[in-house]
XYZ file of C-alpha atoms in Angstrom:
201
model
C 0.161 0.012 -0.067
C 2.953 2.405 0.956
C 4.466 1.360 -2.437
C 1.326 2.107 -4.341
C 1.317 5.678 -2.799
C 4.680 6.445 -3.743
C 4.066 5.192 -7.437
C 0.991 7.778 -7.205
C 2.870 10.665 -6.063
C 5.505 9.931 -8.338
C 3.450 10.093 -11.538
C 1.501 13.146 -10.359
C 4.604 14.941 -9.795
C 6.166 13.438 -13.208
C 2.746 14.926 -14.847
C 3.080 18.376 -13.152
C 6.333 18.786 -14.451
C 5.630 17.791 -17.844
C 2.929 20.335 -18.046
C 5.153 23.538 -16.904
C 6.954 23.330 -20.240
C 3.573 23.124 -22.570
C 2.275 26.148 -20.556
C 5.535 28.053 -20.895
C 5.599 27.419 -24.492
C 2.018 28.581 -24.989
C 2.992 31.661 -23.255
C 5.688 32.364 -24.967
C 4.284 31.630 -28.292
C 1.438 34.323 -27.248
C 4.323 36.762 -26.112
C 5.740 36.375 -29.487
C 2.565 36.848 -31.398
C 1.905 40.057 -29.253
C 5.516 41.259 -29.648
C 5.279 40.639 -33.396
C 2.004 42.138 -33.684
C 3.734 45.377 -31.726
C 6.505 45.484 -34.006
C 4.040 45.609 -37.190
C 2.182 48.550 -35.638
C 5.146 50.620 -35.076
C 6.653 49.450 -38.360
C 3.161 50.685 -39.741
C 3.168 54.149 -37.712
C 6.809 54.744 -38.702
C 6.073 54.147 -42.495
C 3.052 56.442 -42.407
C 5.296 58.983 -40.447
C 7.817 58.572 -43.139
C 5.557 59.068 -45.728
C 3.893 61.901 -44.300
C 7.429 63.535 -44.008
C 8.149 62.857 -47.600
C 5.010 64.572 -48.718
C 5.379 67.552 -46.450
C 8.805 67.910 -47.956
C 7.800 67.419 -51.395
C 4.958 70.103 -51.096
C 7.462 72.688 -49.298
C 9.936 72.296 -51.997
C 7.203 72.588 -54.959
C 6.068 75.812 -53.206
C 9.711 77.036 -52.426
C 10.226 76.757 -56.270
C 6.643 77.847 -57.324
C 6.579 81.647 -58.728
C 4.225 83.806 -59.773
C 2.460 84.071 -63.250
C 3.975 87.663 -63.785
C 7.455 86.134 -63.119
C 6.961 83.063 -65.246
C 6.141 85.518 -68.107
C 9.120 87.685 -67.401
C 11.213 84.684 -67.759
C 9.675 83.525 -71.049
C 10.354 87.525 -72.423
C 13.761 87.069 -70.954
C 14.433 83.972 -72.980
C 12.927 85.629 -76.034
C 15.156 88.756 -75.770
C 18.506 86.514 -75.377
C 17.465 84.677 -78.233
C 17.596 87.971 -80.353
C 21.164 87.842 -79.823
C 22.131 84.261 -80.933
C 25.087 84.815 -83.467
C 26.314 87.807 -81.986
C 30.035 88.027 -81.724
C 32.195 87.402 -78.525
C 34.456 90.361 -77.780
C 36.367 90.117 -74.334
C 35.157 92.560 -72.134
C 31.961 93.527 -74.488
C 28.879 94.339 -72.738
C 26.554 94.149 -75.945
C 24.593 94.951 -77.860
C 26.699 94.072 -80.758
C 28.702 92.128 -78.793
C 29.140 90.183 -75.784
C 31.450 88.254 -73.303
C 29.619 85.866 -70.983
C 28.975 87.674 -68.388
C 28.142 90.851 -70.380
C 25.835 88.945 -72.046
C 24.071 87.720 -68.892
C 24.077 91.026 -67.044
C 22.775 93.053 -70.476
C 19.811 90.626 -70.648
C 18.728 90.787 -67.107
C 19.243 94.574 -67.267
C 16.527 95.005 -70.022
C 14.070 93.420 -67.283
C 15.000 95.714 -64.572
C 17.592 93.476 -62.964
C 21.301 94.956 -62.196
C 23.715 92.350 -61.867
C 27.523 92.529 -62.116
C 29.146 92.239 -65.431
C 31.634 90.010 -63.457
C 31.109 86.079 -63.724
C 32.680 85.652 -60.440
C 30.581 88.398 -58.672
C 27.131 86.864 -60.484
C 27.961 83.874 -58.763
C 27.464 85.420 -55.501
C 24.329 87.266 -56.365
C 20.706 85.913 -56.083
C 20.026 82.590 -54.404
C 21.967 79.135 -54.550
C 20.238 76.431 -56.762
C 20.829 72.792 -56.894
C 21.266 71.315 -60.401
C 18.223 68.876 -60.064
C 16.021 72.114 -59.192
C 16.990 74.213 -62.222
C 14.352 76.144 -63.964
C 14.034 78.580 -66.976
C 16.305 81.873 -66.353
C 18.551 80.910 -63.519
C 22.098 81.258 -64.220
C 24.685 78.390 -64.609
C 28.426 78.652 -63.926
C 31.461 76.931 -65.200
C 35.188 77.117 -65.034
C 37.132 78.077 -68.161
C 40.494 77.044 -69.552
C 41.980 80.305 -68.078
C 40.116 80.539 -64.628
C 41.359 77.499 -63.209
C 39.183 76.019 -60.333
C 37.143 79.700 -60.348
C 34.233 80.766 -61.845
C 35.087 81.715 -65.351
C 31.884 81.167 -67.277
C 28.145 82.026 -67.268
C 25.001 81.232 -69.077
C 21.041 81.471 -68.730
C 19.055 78.009 -68.639
C 16.916 77.907 -71.517
C 15.531 74.369 -70.172
C 15.873 71.875 -67.641
C 15.250 68.063 -66.703
C 14.959 68.034 -62.924
C 15.338 64.328 -63.017
C 18.217 64.038 -64.852
C 19.882 66.804 -64.046
C 20.760 68.083 -67.604
C 20.010 71.288 -68.886
C 20.106 73.511 -72.172
C 21.663 76.983 -71.619
C 22.194 80.097 -73.998
C 25.705 81.947 -73.445
C 28.136 84.176 -75.189
C 30.815 81.431 -76.074
C 33.982 82.157 -78.030
C 32.012 81.211 -81.176
C 29.498 83.774 -80.271
C 26.021 83.681 -78.723
C 24.364 80.146 -78.981
C 22.465 77.524 -77.150
C 24.413 74.531 -75.861
C 23.818 71.189 -73.907
C 24.947 70.557 -71.022
C 27.507 67.767 -72.042
C 31.109 67.310 -73.229
C 33.352 70.248 -72.312
C 30.947 71.903 -69.967
C 30.411 68.575 -67.696
C 33.583 68.607 -65.867
C 33.321 72.322 -65.560
C 30.143 72.968 -63.876
C 30.600 75.008 -60.797
C 26.814 75.631 -59.769
C 23.889 77.911 -60.402
C 22.282 81.117 -59.083
C 18.521 82.263 -59.164
C 17.927 85.859 -59.611
C 14.234 85.902 -60.100
C 12.864 84.527 -57.305
C 9.417 85.564 -56.799
Protein backbone atom coordinates (compact mmCIF):
# COMPACT_ATOMS: atom_id res chain seq x y z
CA UNK A 1 0.00 0.00 0.00
CA UNK A 2 2.83 2.32 0.87
CA UNK A 3 4.56 1.46 -2.38
CA UNK A 4 1.34 2.18 -4.33
CA UNK A 5 1.08 5.64 -2.75
CA UNK A 6 4.70 6.38 -3.64
CA UNK A 7 4.09 5.35 -7.28
CA UNK A 8 0.94 7.49 -7.50
CA UNK A 9 2.78 10.48 -5.99
CA UNK A 10 5.61 10.00 -8.47
CA UNK A 11 3.16 9.94 -11.38
CA UNK A 12 1.46 13.12 -10.15
CA UNK A 13 4.81 14.87 -9.82
CA UNK A 14 5.87 13.68 -13.28
CA UNK A 15 2.65 14.92 -14.86
CA UNK A 16 2.98 18.21 -13.05
CA UNK A 17 6.51 18.78 -14.26
CA UNK A 18 5.71 17.86 -17.86
CA UNK A 19 2.79 20.30 -17.90
CA UNK A 20 5.00 23.31 -17.07
CA UNK A 21 6.98 23.33 -20.32
CA UNK A 22 3.73 23.11 -22.34
CA UNK A 23 2.31 26.09 -20.47
CA UNK A 24 5.59 27.97 -20.95
CA UNK A 25 5.57 27.24 -24.68
CA UNK A 26 2.03 28.57 -25.00
CA UNK A 27 2.91 31.68 -23.03
CA UNK A 28 6.06 32.19 -25.09
CA UNK A 29 4.11 31.73 -28.31
CA UNK A 30 1.49 34.24 -27.18
CA UNK A 31 4.21 36.69 -26.17
CA UNK A 32 5.96 36.32 -29.53
CA UNK A 33 2.67 36.91 -31.34
CA UNK A 34 1.97 40.05 -29.34
CA UNK A 35 5.55 41.24 -29.86
CA UNK A 36 5.30 40.65 -33.62
CA UNK A 37 2.03 42.59 -33.73
CA UNK A 38 3.58 45.43 -31.76
CA UNK A 39 6.53 45.54 -34.15
CA UNK A 40 4.20 45.49 -37.15
CA UNK A 41 2.12 48.31 -35.69
CA UNK A 42 5.24 50.30 -34.89
CA UNK A 43 6.57 49.74 -38.42
CA UNK A 44 3.21 50.78 -39.83
CA UNK A 45 3.28 53.98 -37.78
CA UNK A 46 6.87 54.61 -38.85
CA UNK A 47 5.99 54.01 -42.50
CA UNK A 48 3.07 56.43 -42.21
CA UNK A 49 5.30 59.02 -40.56
CA UNK A 50 7.97 58.59 -43.23
CA UNK A 51 5.40 58.95 -46.01
CA UNK A 52 3.84 61.98 -44.29
CA UNK A 53 7.23 63.64 -43.90
CA UNK A 54 8.12 62.92 -47.52
CA UNK A 55 4.85 64.46 -48.70
CA UNK A 56 5.41 67.53 -46.53
CA UNK A 57 8.93 67.96 -47.88
CA UNK A 58 7.70 67.53 -51.44
CA UNK A 59 4.94 70.12 -50.95
CA UNK A 60 7.37 72.53 -49.29
CA UNK A 61 9.83 72.03 -52.11
CA UNK A 62 7.18 72.74 -54.74
CA UNK A 63 5.99 75.83 -52.89
CA UNK A 64 9.56 77.05 -52.56
CA UNK A 65 10.14 76.81 -56.31
CA UNK A 66 6.72 78.01 -57.42
CA UNK A 67 6.82 81.40 -59.09
CA UNK A 68 4.10 83.87 -59.84
CA UNK A 69 2.45 84.02 -63.24
CA UNK A 70 3.98 87.47 -63.70
CA UNK A 71 7.51 86.19 -63.04
CA UNK A 72 6.94 83.18 -65.30
CA UNK A 73 5.92 85.54 -68.11
CA UNK A 74 8.97 87.71 -67.43
CA UNK A 75 11.31 84.71 -67.66
CA UNK A 76 9.72 83.70 -70.95
CA UNK A 77 10.22 87.23 -72.30
CA UNK A 78 13.78 87.28 -70.94
CA UNK A 79 14.65 84.12 -72.85
CA UNK A 80 13.05 85.49 -76.01
CA UNK A 81 15.22 88.59 -75.61
CA UNK A 82 18.32 86.44 -75.10
CA UNK A 83 17.58 84.46 -78.28
CA UNK A 84 17.51 87.70 -80.28
CA UNK A 85 21.29 87.89 -79.95
CA UNK A 86 22.16 84.40 -81.16
CA UNK A 87 25.08 84.72 -83.54
CA UNK A 88 26.40 87.99 -82.08
CA UNK A 89 30.19 87.81 -81.81
CA UNK A 90 32.19 87.20 -78.67
CA UNK A 91 34.52 90.03 -77.64
CA UNK A 92 36.28 89.93 -74.29
CA UNK A 93 34.92 92.69 -72.07
CA UNK A 94 32.04 93.54 -74.43
CA UNK A 95 28.75 94.38 -72.73
CA UNK A 96 26.47 94.39 -75.82
CA UNK A 97 24.41 94.70 -77.75
CA UNK A 98 26.64 94.39 -80.84
CA UNK A 99 29.06 92.01 -79.13
CA UNK A 100 29.30 90.27 -75.77
CA UNK A 101 31.49 88.33 -73.43
CA UNK A 102 29.74 85.73 -71.27
CA UNK A 103 28.95 87.84 -68.21
CA UNK A 104 28.36 90.93 -70.33
CA UNK A 105 25.65 88.96 -72.12
CA UNK A 106 23.87 87.75 -68.97
CA UNK A 107 24.04 91.16 -67.27
CA UNK A 108 22.78 92.91 -70.43
CA UNK A 109 19.79 90.57 -70.85
CA UNK A 110 18.78 90.83 -67.20
CA UNK A 111 19.16 94.60 -67.25
CA UNK A 112 16.46 94.83 -69.93
CA UNK A 113 14.04 93.53 -67.30
CA UNK A 114 15.09 95.77 -64.44
CA UNK A 115 17.65 93.47 -62.78
CA UNK A 116 21.09 94.94 -62.23
CA UNK A 117 23.71 92.23 -61.85
CA UNK A 118 27.48 92.51 -62.03
CA UNK A 119 29.23 92.29 -65.42
CA UNK A 120 31.70 89.87 -63.76
CA UNK A 121 30.87 86.14 -63.78
CA UNK A 122 32.65 85.60 -60.45
CA UNK A 123 30.59 88.32 -58.80
CA UNK A 124 27.39 87.07 -60.44
CA UNK A 125 28.06 83.75 -58.71
CA UNK A 126 27.52 85.54 -55.38
CA UNK A 127 24.25 87.19 -56.42
CA UNK A 128 20.71 85.85 -56.17
CA UNK A 129 20.12 82.53 -54.39
CA UNK A 130 21.88 79.19 -54.71
CA UNK A 131 20.16 76.49 -56.79
CA UNK A 132 20.89 72.76 -56.91
CA UNK A 133 21.28 71.26 -60.38
CA UNK A 134 18.18 69.09 -59.98
CA UNK A 135 16.12 72.17 -59.10
CA UNK A 136 17.09 74.33 -62.07
CA UNK A 137 14.44 76.20 -63.99
CA UNK A 138 14.39 78.54 -66.97
CA UNK A 139 16.18 81.82 -66.40
CA UNK A 140 18.64 80.55 -63.78
CA UNK A 141 22.30 81.41 -64.22
CA UNK A 142 24.69 78.47 -64.57
CA UNK A 143 28.41 78.81 -63.91
CA UNK A 144 31.49 76.99 -65.13
CA UNK A 145 35.23 77.16 -64.90
CA UNK A 146 37.10 78.16 -68.03
CA UNK A 147 40.47 77.25 -69.50
CA UNK A 148 41.95 80.41 -68.02
CA UNK A 149 40.12 80.55 -64.66
CA UNK A 150 41.50 77.36 -63.12
CA UNK A 151 39.08 76.18 -60.42
CA UNK A 152 37.38 79.57 -60.21
CA UNK A 153 34.23 80.66 -62.01
CA UNK A 154 35.10 81.80 -65.50
CA UNK A 155 31.95 81.37 -67.57
CA UNK A 156 28.20 81.89 -67.20
CA UNK A 157 25.03 81.24 -69.17
CA UNK A 158 21.23 81.33 -68.80
CA UNK A 159 19.16 78.13 -68.54
CA UNK A 160 16.63 77.78 -71.38
CA UNK A 161 15.34 74.31 -70.39
CA UNK A 162 15.99 71.84 -67.58
CA UNK A 163 15.28 68.19 -66.79
CA UNK A 164 15.16 68.00 -62.99
CA UNK A 165 15.16 64.19 -62.94
CA UNK A 166 18.42 63.80 -64.85
CA UNK A 167 19.98 67.15 -63.96
CA UNK A 168 20.53 67.91 -67.64
CA UNK A 169 19.84 71.34 -69.09
CA UNK A 170 20.33 73.62 -72.07
CA UNK A 171 21.67 77.14 -71.72
CA UNK A 172 22.21 80.22 -73.85
CA UNK A 173 25.54 81.98 -73.50
CA UNK A 174 28.19 84.05 -75.21
CA UNK A 175 30.76 81.41 -76.12
CA UNK A 176 34.02 82.10 -77.93
CA UNK A 177 32.08 81.24 -81.09
CA UNK A 178 29.41 83.83 -80.33
CA UNK A 179 26.02 83.72 -78.63
CA UNK A 180 24.53 80.23 -78.90
CA UNK A 181 22.49 77.57 -77.12
CA UNK A 182 24.48 74.62 -75.76
CA UNK A 183 23.70 71.31 -74.08
CA UNK A 184 25.16 70.45 -70.70
CA UNK A 185 27.56 67.86 -72.07
CA UNK A 186 31.11 67.28 -73.21
CA UNK A 187 33.34 70.24 -72.38
CA UNK A 188 30.89 71.68 -69.85
CA UNK A 189 30.27 68.51 -67.80
CA UNK A 190 33.55 68.62 -65.92
CA UNK A 191 33.53 72.40 -65.59
CA UNK A 192 30.17 72.93 -63.93
CA UNK A 193 30.44 74.93 -60.70
CA UNK A 194 26.88 75.76 -59.67
CA UNK A 195 23.82 77.91 -60.31
CA UNK A 196 22.13 81.04 -59.00
CA UNK A 197 18.55 82.24 -59.23
CA UNK A 198 17.99 85.95 -59.85
CA UNK A 199 14.21 85.92 -60.33
CA UNK A 200 13.03 84.32 -57.10
CA UNK A 201 9.43 85.51 -56.69
